[in-house]
Each structure stands twice: as C-alpha cells, then as structure tokens.
Coordinates of C-alpha atoms in Angstrom, one line a residue:
X1 CA 147.6 285.0 153.6
X2 CA 148.7 283.7 156.9
X3 CA 152.1 282.1 157.5
X4 CA 152.3 279.3 160.1
X5 CA 155.9 278.2 159.2
X6 CA 158.5 279.2 161.7
X7 CA 162.0 279.5 160.3
X8 CA 164.9 278.9 162.6
X9 CA 165.7 282.0 164.8
X10 CA 163.0 284.0 162.9
X11 CA 160.2 284.0 165.3
X12 CA 157.0 285.9 164.2
X13 CA 156.3 288.7 166.7
X14 CA 153.1 290.6 167.2
X15 CA 152.4 293.6 169.4
X16 CA 149.1 294.7 170.8
X17 CA 146.8 295.8 168.0
X18 CA 145.3 299.2 168.8
X19 CA 143.9 301.9 166.4
X20 CA 145.1 299.7 163.6
X21 CA 148.7 299.7 164.7
X22 CA 151.2 297.5 166.5
X23 CA 152.1 298.5 170.0
X24 CA 155.0 296.6 171.7
X25 CA 155.7 296.7 175.4
X26 CA 159.0 294.8 175.5
X27 CA 157.4 291.9 177.4
X28 CA 156.4 288.8 175.5
X29 CA 154.3 285.6 175.8
X30 CA 155.2 282.7 173.6
X31 CA 153.0 280.1 171.8
X32 CA 154.3 276.6 171.6
X33 CA 153.4 274.1 168.9
X34 CA 151.1 271.3 170.1
X35 CA 153.5 268.7 168.8
X36 CA 156.3 270.1 170.9
X37 CA 154.1 270.0 174.0
X38 CA 153.0 266.5 173.4
X39 CA 156.6 265.3 172.7
X40 CA 158.0 266.7 175.9
X41 CA 155.5 268.7 177.9
X42 CA 157.6 269.3 181.0
X43 CA 160.7 270.6 179.2
X44 CA 158.8 272.8 176.8
X45 CA 156.4 274.3 179.3
X46 CA 159.4 275.0 181.4
X47 CA 161.0 276.6 178.4
X48 CA 157.9 278.8 177.9
X49 CA 158.2 280.1 181.5
X50 CA 161.9 280.8 181.1
X51 CA 161.4 282.6 177.8
X52 CA 158.7 284.8 179.3
X53 CA 160.9 285.5 182.4
X54 CA 163.8 286.5 180.1
X55 CA 166.1 283.7 181.2
X56 CA 166.3 282.2 177.7
X57 CA 166.5 283.7 174.2
X58 CA 164.1 282.6 171.5
X59 CA 167.1 282.5 169.2
X60 CA 168.5 279.6 171.1
X61 CA 165.3 277.5 170.8
X62 CA 165.2 274.6 168.4
X63 CA 163.1 275.0 165.3
X64 CA 159.5 273.7 165.4
X65 CA 159.0 274.4 169.1
X66 CA 157.8 278.0 169.0
X67 CA 154.9 279.2 166.8
X68 CA 155.3 282.9 167.6
X69 CA 155.2 285.5 170.4
X70 CA 152.8 288.3 171.3
X71 CA 153.5 291.4 173.3
X72 CA 151.9 291.8 176.7
X73 CA 149.8 294.9 176.9
X74 CA 150.8 297.4 179.6
X75 CA 148.0 299.2 181.5
X76 CA 148.2 302.3 179.3
X77 CA 147.8 300.2 176.2
X78 CA 144.7 298.5 177.7
X79 CA 143.2 301.8 178.4
X80 CA 144.0 303.2 175.0
X81 CA 142.4 300.2 173.3
X82 CA 139.1 300.9 175.2
X83 CA 139.3 304.6 174.3
X84 CA 140.0 303.8 170.7
X85 CA 137.0 301.4 170.6
X86 CA 134.7 304.1 172.1
X87 CA 135.8 306.6 169.4
X88 CA 135.4 304.0 166.6
X89 CA 131.9 302.9 167.5
X90 CA 130.6 306.5 167.5
X91 CA 131.4 306.5 163.7
X92 CA 130.7 302.9 162.9
X93 CA 127.2 302.8 164.4
X94 CA 126.0 305.3 161.7
X95 CA 127.2 303.2 158.8
X96 CA 124.3 301.7 156.9
X97 CA 123.1 298.3 158.0
X98 CA 123.7 297.0 154.4
X99 CA 127.4 297.7 154.9
X100 CA 128.0 296.6 158.4
X101 CA 125.9 293.5 158.2
X102 CA 125.4 292.2 154.6
X103 CA 128.8 293.4 153.2
X104 CA 130.6 292.4 156.4
X105 CA 129.2 288.9 156.4
X106 CA 129.9 288.4 152.7
X107 CA 133.5 289.6 153.0
X108 CA 134.0 287.7 156.2
X109 CA 132.8 284.5 154.6
X110 CA 135.1 285.1 151.6
X111 CA 138.1 285.8 153.9
X112 CA 137.5 282.6 155.8
X113 CA 137.3 280.7 152.6
X114 CA 140.4 282.2 151.1
X115 CA 142.4 281.5 154.3
X116 CA 140.8 278.2 155.2
X117 CA 144.0 276.1 155.1
X118 CA 145.9 278.6 157.2
X119 CA 143.0 278.9 159.7
X120 CA 142.9 275.2 160.1
X121 CA 146.7 275.1 160.6
X122 CA 146.4 277.7 163.3
X123 CA 143.7 275.7 165.1
X124 CA 145.9 272.5 165.0
X125 CA 148.8 274.5 166.3
X126 CA 146.5 275.4 169.3
X127 CA 146.1 271.6 169.7
X128 CA 142.7 271.1 168.0
X129 CA 142.6 267.8 166.0
X130 CA 142.0 268.4 162.3
X131 CA 138.5 267.1 162.2
X132 CA 137.6 269.3 165.1
X133 CA 139.2 272.3 163.5
X134 CA 137.1 271.7 160.3
X135 CA 134.0 271.4 162.4
X136 CA 134.8 274.7 164.3
X137 CA 135.3 276.5 161.0
X138 CA 132.0 275.2 159.7
X139 CA 130.3 277.2 162.4
X140 CA 131.7 280.4 161.0
X141 CA 130.5 279.4 157.5
X142 CA 127.0 278.9 158.8
X143 CA 127.1 282.1 160.8
X144 CA 127.8 284.0 157.6
X145 CA 125.5 282.3 155.2
X146 CA 122.9 284.4 153.4
X147 CA 120.1 282.7 155.4
X148 CA 121.7 283.8 158.7
X149 CA 122.3 287.3 157.4
X150 CA 118.7 287.6 156.3
X151 CA 117.4 286.5 159.7
X152 CA 119.7 288.9 161.5
X153 CA 118.6 291.7 159.2
X154 CA 114.9 291.0 160.1
X155 CA 115.8 291.3 163.8
X156 CA 117.8 294.4 163.5
X157 CA 115.4 296.5 161.4
X158 CA 111.6 296.2 160.7
X159 CA 109.3 299.0 159.4
X160 CA 105.6 299.4 159.5
X161 CA 103.3 302.0 157.9
X162 CA 100.6 302.9 160.5
X163 CA 98.5 305.7 159.0
X164 CA 100.8 308.7 158.4
X165 CA 103.4 307.2 160.6
X166 CA 106.6 305.4 159.5
X167 CA 107.2 303.1 162.5
X168 CA 110.5 301.4 162.9
X169 CA 111.5 298.7 165.4
X170 CA 115.3 298.4 165.4
X171 CA 118.2 297.2 167.4
X172 CA 120.9 299.8 168.2
X173 CA 124.5 298.9 169.1
X174 CA 125.5 298.7 172.8
X175 CA 128.9 300.3 172.0
X176 CA 132.2 298.8 173.2
X177 CA 132.2 295.0 173.5
X178 CA 135.1 293.3 175.4
X179 CA 135.6 289.7 174.6
X180 CA 137.4 287.2 176.8
X181 CA 137.8 283.9 174.9
X182 CA 138.6 280.6 176.7
X183 CA 142.0 278.9 176.8
X184 CA 140.6 275.7 175.3
X185 CA 139.2 277.3 172.1
X186 CA 140.6 280.9 171.9
X187 CA 140.6 281.4 168.1
X188 CA 137.1 280.3 167.2
X189 CA 135.6 282.0 170.2
X190 CA 137.4 285.2 169.2
X191 CA 135.9 284.9 165.7
X192 CA 132.5 284.5 167.2
X193 CA 133.0 287.5 169.4
X194 CA 134.1 289.8 166.6
X195 CA 130.8 289.2 164.7
X196 CA 129.3 291.7 167.2
X197 CA 130.9 294.3 164.9
X198 CA 127.9 293.8 162.5
X199 CA 125.6 295.2 165.2
X200 CA 127.5 298.6 165.1
X201 CA 129.8 297.8 168.0
X202 CA 133.6 298.1 168.4
X203 CA 135.5 295.2 169.9
X204 CA 138.4 294.9 172.4
X205 CA 139.6 291.3 172.6
X206 CA 142.0 289.7 175.1
X207 CA 144.4 287.2 173.5
X208 CA 144.8 284.5 176.2
X209 CA 148.4 284.2 177.5
X210 CA 148.3 280.4 177.1
X211 CA 147.9 280.6 173.3
X212 CA 147.9 284.2 172.1
X213 CA 149.5 283.9 168.7
X214 CA 146.7 282.3 166.7
X215 CA 144.1 284.8 167.9
X216 CA 146.4 287.8 167.3
X217 CA 147.6 286.8 163.9
X218 CA 144.2 285.7 162.5
X219 CA 142.3 288.7 163.7
X220 CA 145.0 291.0 162.4
X221 CA 145.7 289.3 159.0
X222 CA 142.2 288.0 158.2
X223 CA 139.6 290.1 160.0
X224 CA 141.3 293.6 160.1
X225 CA 141.6 293.7 156.2
X226 CA 137.9 293.0 155.9
X227 CA 137.2 296.0 158.1
X228 CA 139.7 298.1 156.0
X229 CA 137.8 297.1 152.9
X230 CA 134.6 298.3 154.4
X231 CA 136.1 301.6 155.3
X232 CA 135.8 301.0 159.1
X233 CA 137.5 303.5 161.4
X234 CA 140.7 302.5 163.1
X235 CA 140.1 301.2 166.6
X236 CA 137.0 299.2 165.7
X237 CA 139.0 296.0 166.4
X238 CA 141.6 296.0 169.1
X239 CA 143.6 293.0 170.4
X240 CA 145.5 293.1 173.8
X241 CA 147.2 290.2 175.6
X242 CA 147.4 290.0 179.3
X243 CA 146.3 288.2 182.5
X244 CA 142.5 287.8 182.7
X245 CA 142.1 289.1 186.2
X246 CA 143.6 292.6 185.7
X247 CA 142.1 292.9 182.2
X248 CA 138.6 292.1 183.4
X249 CA 139.1 294.6 186.3
X250 CA 140.0 297.3 183.9
X251 CA 137.1 296.5 181.6
X252 CA 134.6 296.6 184.4
X253 CA 135.9 299.8 185.8
X254 CA 136.1 301.6 182.4
X255 CA 133.5 304.2 181.5
X256 CA 134.0 303.2 177.8
X257 CA 132.9 299.5 178.2
X258 CA 129.3 298.5 177.6
X259 CA 129.3 294.7 177.2
X260 CA 131.6 291.9 178.4
X261 CA 131.5 288.6 176.6
X262 CA 133.0 286.0 178.9
X263 CA 133.8 282.4 178.0
X264 CA 134.9 280.2 180.9
X265 CA 133.9 278.1 183.9
X266 CA 130.6 278.6 185.7
X267 CA 132.0 279.9 189.1
X268 CA 134.1 282.7 187.7
X269 CA 131.6 283.5 185.0
X270 CA 128.7 284.0 187.5
X271 CA 131.0 286.3 189.6
X272 CA 131.8 288.3 186.4
X273 CA 128.0 288.5 185.7
X274 CA 127.3 290.0 189.2
X275 CA 130.2 292.5 188.9
X276 CA 129.0 293.6 185.4
X277 CA 125.4 294.2 186.6
X278 CA 126.7 296.2 189.6
X279 CA 128.8 298.3 187.2
X280 CA 125.9 298.8 184.8
X281 CA 127.4 296.7 182.0
X282 CA 125.8 293.8 180.1
X283 CA 127.3 290.4 180.8
X284 CA 127.2 287.9 177.9
X285 CA 128.2 284.5 179.2
X286 CA 129.3 281.3 177.4
X287 CA 129.9 278.9 180.3
X288 CA 129.5 275.2 180.9
X289 CA 127.3 272.8 179.1
X290 CA 126.0 269.4 180.3
X291 CA 124.0 268.3 177.3
X292 CA 121.7 265.4 177.0
X293 CA 120.9 263.0 174.1
X294 CA 117.6 261.3 174.4
X295 CA 117.1 258.0 172.5
X296 CA 113.6 256.7 172.1
X297 CA 112.5 253.1 171.4
X298 CA 112.0 253.7 167.6
X299 CA 115.2 255.7 167.1
X300 CA 117.7 255.3 164.3
X301 CA 120.2 253.7 166.6
X302 CA 123.2 254.0 164.3
X303 CA 122.6 257.8 164.0
X304 CA 122.0 258.1 167.7
X305 CA 125.2 256.3 168.5
X306 CA 127.1 258.6 166.2
X307 CA 125.7 261.6 168.0
X308 CA 126.5 260.2 171.5
X309 CA 130.1 259.5 170.4
X310 CA 130.4 263.2 169.5
X311 CA 130.8 263.6 173.2
X312 CA 134.3 262.3 172.9
X313 CA 135.4 264.9 170.3
X314 CA 138.4 266.8 171.6
X315 CA 138.3 264.3 174.5
X316 CA 135.1 266.0 175.7
X317 CA 136.8 269.3 176.3
X318 CA 134.1 271.3 174.5
X319 CA 131.1 272.9 176.1
X320 CA 128.6 271.9 173.3
X321 CA 129.3 268.2 173.0
X322 CA 126.9 265.8 174.6
X323 CA 127.8 264.8 178.2
X324 CA 125.2 262.1 178.9
X325 CA 122.5 260.1 177.2
X326 CA 119.2 258.6 178.3
X327 CA 118.0 255.6 176.3
X328 CA 114.7 253.7 176.2
X329 CA 115.3 250.3 178.0
X330 CA 113.9 248.4 175.1
X331 CA 116.9 249.4 172.9
X332 CA 119.5 250.1 175.5
X333 CA 121.7 247.0 175.1
X334 CA 121.9 247.5 171.3
X335 CA 122.6 251.2 171.5
X336 CA 125.3 250.8 174.2
X337 CA 127.1 248.2 172.1
X338 CA 127.1 250.5 169.1
X339 CA 128.5 253.3 171.2
X340 CA 131.1 250.9 172.7
X341 CA 132.4 249.9 169.2
X342 CA 132.7 253.5 168.1
X343 CA 134.4 254.6 171.3
X344 CA 137.0 252.0 171.2
X345 CA 137.8 252.9 167.6
X346 CA 138.9 256.4 168.6
X347 CA 142.6 256.8 168.8
X348 CA 145.0 259.5 170.2
X349 CA 147.5 261.2 168.0
X350 CA 149.1 264.6 167.0
X351 CA 146.4 267.2 166.1
X352 CA 147.6 267.7 162.5
X353 CA 147.1 264.0 161.7
X354 CA 144.1 262.8 159.8
X355 CA 141.6 260.8 161.7
X356 CA 142.5 262.0 165.2
X357 CA 139.6 263.2 167.3
X358 CA 141.0 262.9 170.8
X359 CA 142.9 265.8 172.5
X360 CA 145.3 265.5 175.5
X361 CA 143.8 265.9 179.0
X362 CA 146.5 267.4 181.1
X363 CA 145.1 266.4 184.5
X364 CA 143.5 263.0 185.1
X365 CA 142.7 263.3 188.8
X366 CA 139.2 264.7 188.4
X367 CA 138.4 262.0 185.8
X368 CA 139.5 259.3 188.2
X369 CA 137.4 260.8 191.0
X370 CA 134.3 261.0 188.8
X371 CA 134.8 257.5 187.5
X372 CA 135.3 256.0 191.0
X373 CA 132.3 257.9 192.3
X374 CA 130.1 256.5 189.5
X375 CA 131.2 252.9 190.0
X376 CA 130.8 253.2 193.8
X377 CA 127.2 254.3 193.1
X378 CA 126.4 251.3 190.9
X379 CA 127.5 252.4 187.4
X380 CA 129.1 249.8 185.1
X381 CA 132.2 250.6 183.0
X382 CA 131.4 249.4 179.5
X383 CA 134.7 250.4 178.0
X384 CA 137.7 252.7 178.7
X385 CA 138.7 254.1 182.0
X386 CA 142.5 254.2 181.5
X387 CA 145.2 256.7 180.6
X388 CA 147.1 256.4 177.3
X389 CA 150.3 257.6 175.6
X390 CA 150.0 259.2 172.2
X391 CA 150.6 255.8 170.5
X392 CA 147.6 254.3 172.4
X393 CA 149.7 252.4 174.9
X394 CA 147.9 252.2 178.2
X395 CA 149.8 254.4 180.7
X396 CA 148.2 256.3 183.7
X397 CA 150.9 258.9 183.2
X398 CA 150.0 259.5 179.5
X399 CA 148.4 262.7 178.2
X400 CA 145.3 261.0 176.8
X401 CA 142.3 259.2 178.3
X402 CA 140.5 256.3 176.8
X403 CA 136.9 257.2 175.7
X404 CA 135.0 255.8 178.6
X405 CA 131.3 254.6 178.5
X406 CA 129.3 254.0 181.6
X407 CA 126.0 252.3 182.0
X408 CA 123.8 253.7 184.7
X409 CA 120.6 251.7 185.5
X410 CA 117.7 253.8 186.8
X411 CA 116.9 257.4 186.1
X412 CA 115.5 258.6 189.4
X413 CA 118.9 258.4 191.2
X414 CA 121.2 259.0 188.2
X415 CA 121.7 262.6 189.3
X416 CA 123.5 261.4 192.4
X417 CA 126.5 260.6 190.2
X418 CA 128.9 263.4 189.7
X419 CA 129.5 262.3 186.2
X420 CA 125.8 262.9 185.4
X421 CA 125.2 266.0 187.5
X422 CA 128.2 268.0 186.5
X423 CA 129.9 269.1 183.2
X424 CA 132.8 266.7 183.1
X425 CA 135.1 268.1 180.4
X426 CA 136.8 264.8 179.8
X427 CA 135.9 261.7 177.8
X428 CA 133.4 260.1 180.1
X429 CA 129.9 259.3 178.8
X430 CA 127.2 258.0 181.2
X431 CA 124.3 256.3 179.3
X432 CA 121.3 256.2 181.6
X433 CA 118.9 253.3 181.2
X434 CA 115.6 254.0 183.1
X435 CA 113.7 251.1 184.6
X436 CA 110.9 249.7 182.4
X437 CA 107.6 251.5 182.5
X438 CA 104.7 252.5 180.3
X439 CA 106.0 254.7 177.4
X440 CA 103.9 257.7 178.4
X441 CA 105.4 257.6 181.9
X442 CA 108.9 257.0 180.6
X443 CA 108.8 260.0 178.2
X444 CA 107.4 262.2 181.0
X445 CA 110.5 261.2 183.1
X446 CA 112.8 262.0 180.1
X447 CA 111.4 265.5 179.8
X448 CA 111.4 266.1 183.5
X449 CA 115.1 265.1 183.6
X450 CA 116.0 267.5 180.8
X451 CA 114.0 270.4 182.2
X452 CA 115.4 269.9 185.7
X453 CA 119.0 270.3 184.5
X454 CA 120.6 273.5 185.9
X455 CA 122.5 273.7 182.6
X456 CA 120.9 274.8 179.3
X457 CA 123.2 274.8 176.3
X458 CA 121.6 272.2 173.9
X459 CA 119.7 269.0 174.0
X460 CA 118.8 266.4 171.3
X461 CA 116.4 263.6 170.6
X462 CA 116.4 260.6 168.4
X463 CA 112.9 259.3 167.6
X464 CA 110.7 258.5 164.6
X465 CA 107.3 259.0 166.2
X466 CA 105.9 262.5 165.3
X467 CA 104.0 262.7 168.6
X468 CA 107.2 262.1 170.6
X469 CA 109.1 264.7 168.5
X470 CA 106.3 267.2 168.9
X471 CA 106.2 266.8 172.7
X472 CA 110.0 267.1 173.0
X473 CA 109.9 270.4 170.9
X474 CA 106.9 271.8 172.7
X475 CA 107.9 271.0 176.3
X476 CA 111.7 271.3 176.4
X477 CA 112.3 274.7 177.8
X478 CA 116.0 274.4 178.8
X479 CA 118.6 275.1 176.2
X480 CA 119.7 277.5 173.5
X481 CA 119.3 274.8 170.8
X482 CA 117.3 271.6 170.3
X483 CA 118.3 269.0 167.7
X484 CA 116.1 266.1 166.5
X485 CA 117.5 263.2 164.5
X486 CA 120.6 265.2 163.7
X487 CA 124.2 265.6 164.8
X488 CA 124.3 267.0 168.3
X489 CA 127.1 269.4 167.4
X490 CA 126.6 270.2 163.8
X491 CA 126.1 273.9 162.9
X492 CA 123.2 274.8 160.7
X493 CA 122.1 278.2 159.5
X494 CA 120.3 280.3 160.6
X495 CA 120.2 278.7 164.0
X496 CA 122.4 280.1 166.7
X497 CA 125.7 278.3 167.3
X498 CA 126.1 279.2 170.9
X499 CA 124.2 280.4 174.0
X500 CA 121.8 278.9 176.5
X501 CA 120.1 279.2 179.8
X502 CA 120.9 278.4 183.5
X503 CA 124.5 277.7 184.3
X504 CA 125.4 277.9 180.6
X505 CA 124.4 281.5 180.1
X506 CA 123.7 283.0 183.5
X507 CA 120.6 284.9 184.6
X508 CA 120.3 286.6 181.2
X509 CA 121.2 283.6 179.2
X510 CA 119.6 282.7 175.9
X511 CA 120.6 281.6 172.4
X512 CA 123.6 283.7 171.4
X513 CA 123.8 285.6 168.1
X514 CA 126.5 288.1 169.1
X515 CA 125.1 290.7 166.7
X516 CA 121.8 290.6 168.6
X517 CA 123.1 290.0 172.1
X518 CA 125.3 293.2 171.9
X519 CA 122.4 295.4 170.7
X520 CA 119.2 296.7 172.3
X521 CA 115.7 297.3 171.0
X522 CA 114.6 300.8 170.1
X523 CA 111.3 302.1 168.6
X524 CA 111.1 305.0 166.2
X525 CA 108.0 306.8 164.9
X526 CA 108.3 309.4 162.0
X527 CA 105.7 311.6 160.6
X528 CA 106.7 313.8 157.6
X529 CA 106.0 317.5 158.1
X530 CA 103.7 317.6 155.0
X531 CA 101.6 314.9 156.6
X532 CA 101.4 316.4 160.0
X533 CA 98.7 319.1 159.4
X534 CA 95.3 317.7 160.4
X535 CA 96.8 314.5 161.7
X536 CA 95.3 313.2 164.9
X537 CA 98.2 312.4 167.2
X538 CA 96.0 309.7 168.8
X539 CA 95.0 307.9 165.6
X540 CA 95.2 304.2 166.0

C-alpha cells in the first residue's frame, strides 16, 4: 500500500527506477502539497527552488509542506533506462497474449481497487479536486473492464481457416515506448501510458519535475508489483525524472526508442511529431481539445446543462472537458439560465475537500484577454469574469477564477472570438446561439461548425429526435469520441478514453487505445507440412 503521510524530517525519497532498482544521482526535485502552495504560493515555490539548488535542507522544512522528493536522472541513467527497456521487450513480446493482456488487465484493475484511497490521495496532493480524482480513476477502471479487454483481444489477434491455411492477422509490439506526461495531470496520464505494456512493449516514463513524486511512487508501488506477479523481465517499466527538452532529445536520438507518447500543448507537440517522423519513430500525441456540446430544440435541457458545466471541472484545465456549446435558439434562454445557476454554485477550495471542483489558475492574464476580446466582439457576460480567493472572496490577485459563461449571438462569426476558436484552458464557456432559421438549415450549420474545427478530441449532442441523432453520428467526422445524451466526460468501456484528430492528435491522430497505438499490423499464413503435399499455392 502507498503511504502519503509525511512525518516531520522523514521525507520519502525515490531514485530513478531502472531495471527494477533505485538509482540515485544526488540531485533532487521536490513535490509540494497542494495545500501548502495554496496557502502561500510565493514562499513555498521559492522554497522548492532553494531546496533543489541545495540552499535549504529538507530537514528544516515545516511538516505538511513537502510530499516527497525524486532523484534527477543523469544522462547515463537515461541511456541505461532505454537500453533496459530494449532488452526487456525482446523477452516480453514473446509472452502469451493471455498473460500480457488478460492477466495484466485483471491484476491492474485489482491493484487500482486495492490502492484506490491512496491513489486518490496522490491525485489530490497533485492539486486535483476529490471529485476530479475519482473521475480520473474511473477512466482506469473502464480501461481494464472485461469488455475493453475483449475488444482489445479481438484487435490484437484474429485467425481464419482458408483451405489448408491457418491465416492470422495480429498486431505486434513496436518495442520501446517513451511516455512524456503533462504537468497538469501527470499521474493519470502515466497510468494511461503504461497500458501499452499489454501490447508487448516496454515503457520508459519521464516523471515531470513539477510533480514527480506521485508518478514515481504509484508506478513503483502499484504497477511494478503487478509486473513482478506476471513474471515480467526487469526493465519493462523504467521511471526517470528530468527536464523535458534534454529527455526528449535523448529519446529521439536513441536507437532503442520506437514510439514517443507526448502529452502537451499543440505547438511543441507538432514539433515533436515532425522530429519523430524524421527520426523514424512513431509519434503518439495527446494535445489540446476544443470540444463542442450541441443542444437541439428537443433536448433534455437539465442533462445538457450538466454536461456543459463539466467544462468548469478543474477550472477548465483538462483537454477533454467541453470548451463551447451551440444551442438551438428556441431553447437558448432556458438552457443558459440553467447553466448560469449551476456555474454560480461552483466554489473554490482545497483539493482534498468534498464538493470542490475548481482548481487554481496560476495566471489570469490570458483569461482576461480572451474575455475582453469576446465582449469587444459582441459577447455578453452571463455570469463570472472575476478572480477569487480560496474562500470565494472576489480578488483579482486570487488563485481562482469564477466560472464564466458567455452568450454569443450568431454562429457565422462566432469563430472570430478567441474564446471560441482556441482551447482556452480556464473556466470560460461561450454558449453560441445561432440566428433563427429552418431546422434543417440550422442543423446543417451545427454539423458544418463541428467538422470545420481544427481540433478533434470529442464532441457531444443532446437531442431526442432519432433522425437528428443519426445525422450527427453519420456526418460528424472530427473527433476520437462522440457522445449523445450522455456526460461529455464520462468514461465508458470499451470506448477509447483519449485520442483524436487534427490539432488534438496530429497528422496520425485517432482514438487512442495505447495498446493498439503502440503496435502494428502483421499478417501470418501457416500451412502444416502434412497438408502441403498436393496443395495449390494459388488456391483461393
């Protein structure tokens, strides 16, 4: 079981994890508790810098401030982790699929269940509100359900008897998969990345310097024991902490690396994609999302309002929450009022408190620019627009932002607003109300707007009319996931939890099951020797 309690002057310390062993470099990065940062960000972030520069000793830090520390990997350790992974995958890829998929998923699911309380604690220590942490963990449960396992099995191996031939279509592992999780959600992204092990791959994962302890401790204390129980070779899972730039450079240059799974912003992500392709490596990108909720005239407006307000979870700092909505003008006033009531009920607080869904937003300048841009171009502020302290007191210097709802009248020019065109990553929800028109024309414009988006993570629809639903499903080509009359963000097996097209997933983007994205198709035809005599090689 994990331990998240930090006793005075007894700071948990973790080295790099390579070949199943701790490797310390003598240099450390420190993880602070979210409460400490919220109580006094300037002092405690300064403390983190001083600790990492060696100007302050951890023994002198007050209890409750530090969660733990992780060793920074030196270049030799980074290279050894890659070599260890290459050695391990050569053994692991020959293990029967029943072991590395079915047994792995079953044991992984059990391990998550047995450590659920501790995993949630680690997520809140990263700053994720409790409800958000529970939602994030639900994604891992869905990813390891028997239904998902069965689907993945069907994709990884199929056999056909064609005359005397035993024909197999299977997916083979790419090899060494390097995972770069994002600073805003390192632990759950790391857990997603390591599921590529079921495809026969080995994993090298970078623990972000901003919050390395949760990733390092959970993968070491929850995931590594599952691999040990399966008899996996040492080196199948490696964890190294370091700056992203030099680490990515080392991965791209290494002869051992086959795939790089990168979570992050669009600009850097697309540059990584180009570098990977040039180096002959597969880029797997999880970048920005700018999701749309469509609300038709016959929709369940209460349900639709709930889905739209999911855009404020974590203060909008999640790629897969909705960023904008389009509503039929006949029900726009009612829907916007329902959203307003729900948005104003959301309150800031410490992440380990029940009922808190908002997270701190460290910089408000971009939010202010986007809000001012929207108002200048005709949008109306329905509610919000101000900064807050953790107790809800309005304060432009506070860490939190009020959930902010905008009304944007007219669809044709809505894309001129930065708050509509771009992923915002803060709690700002534009609700677009098209001008009145015939329903057929209106729905055409809805679909055109969705398919014209350069992003493609997920989109959702609220409607009762089967014909409207069928058109949405048949004609929406953008996105890794479509939801109809359902929570925009809920995970549900065996659907993919991540992945998408366009700016979300890059040129090779699609729905992301890491087990499938880190493998490749291969065909096999077998004729037994005793069946070979007299067999026409051209038999159809």
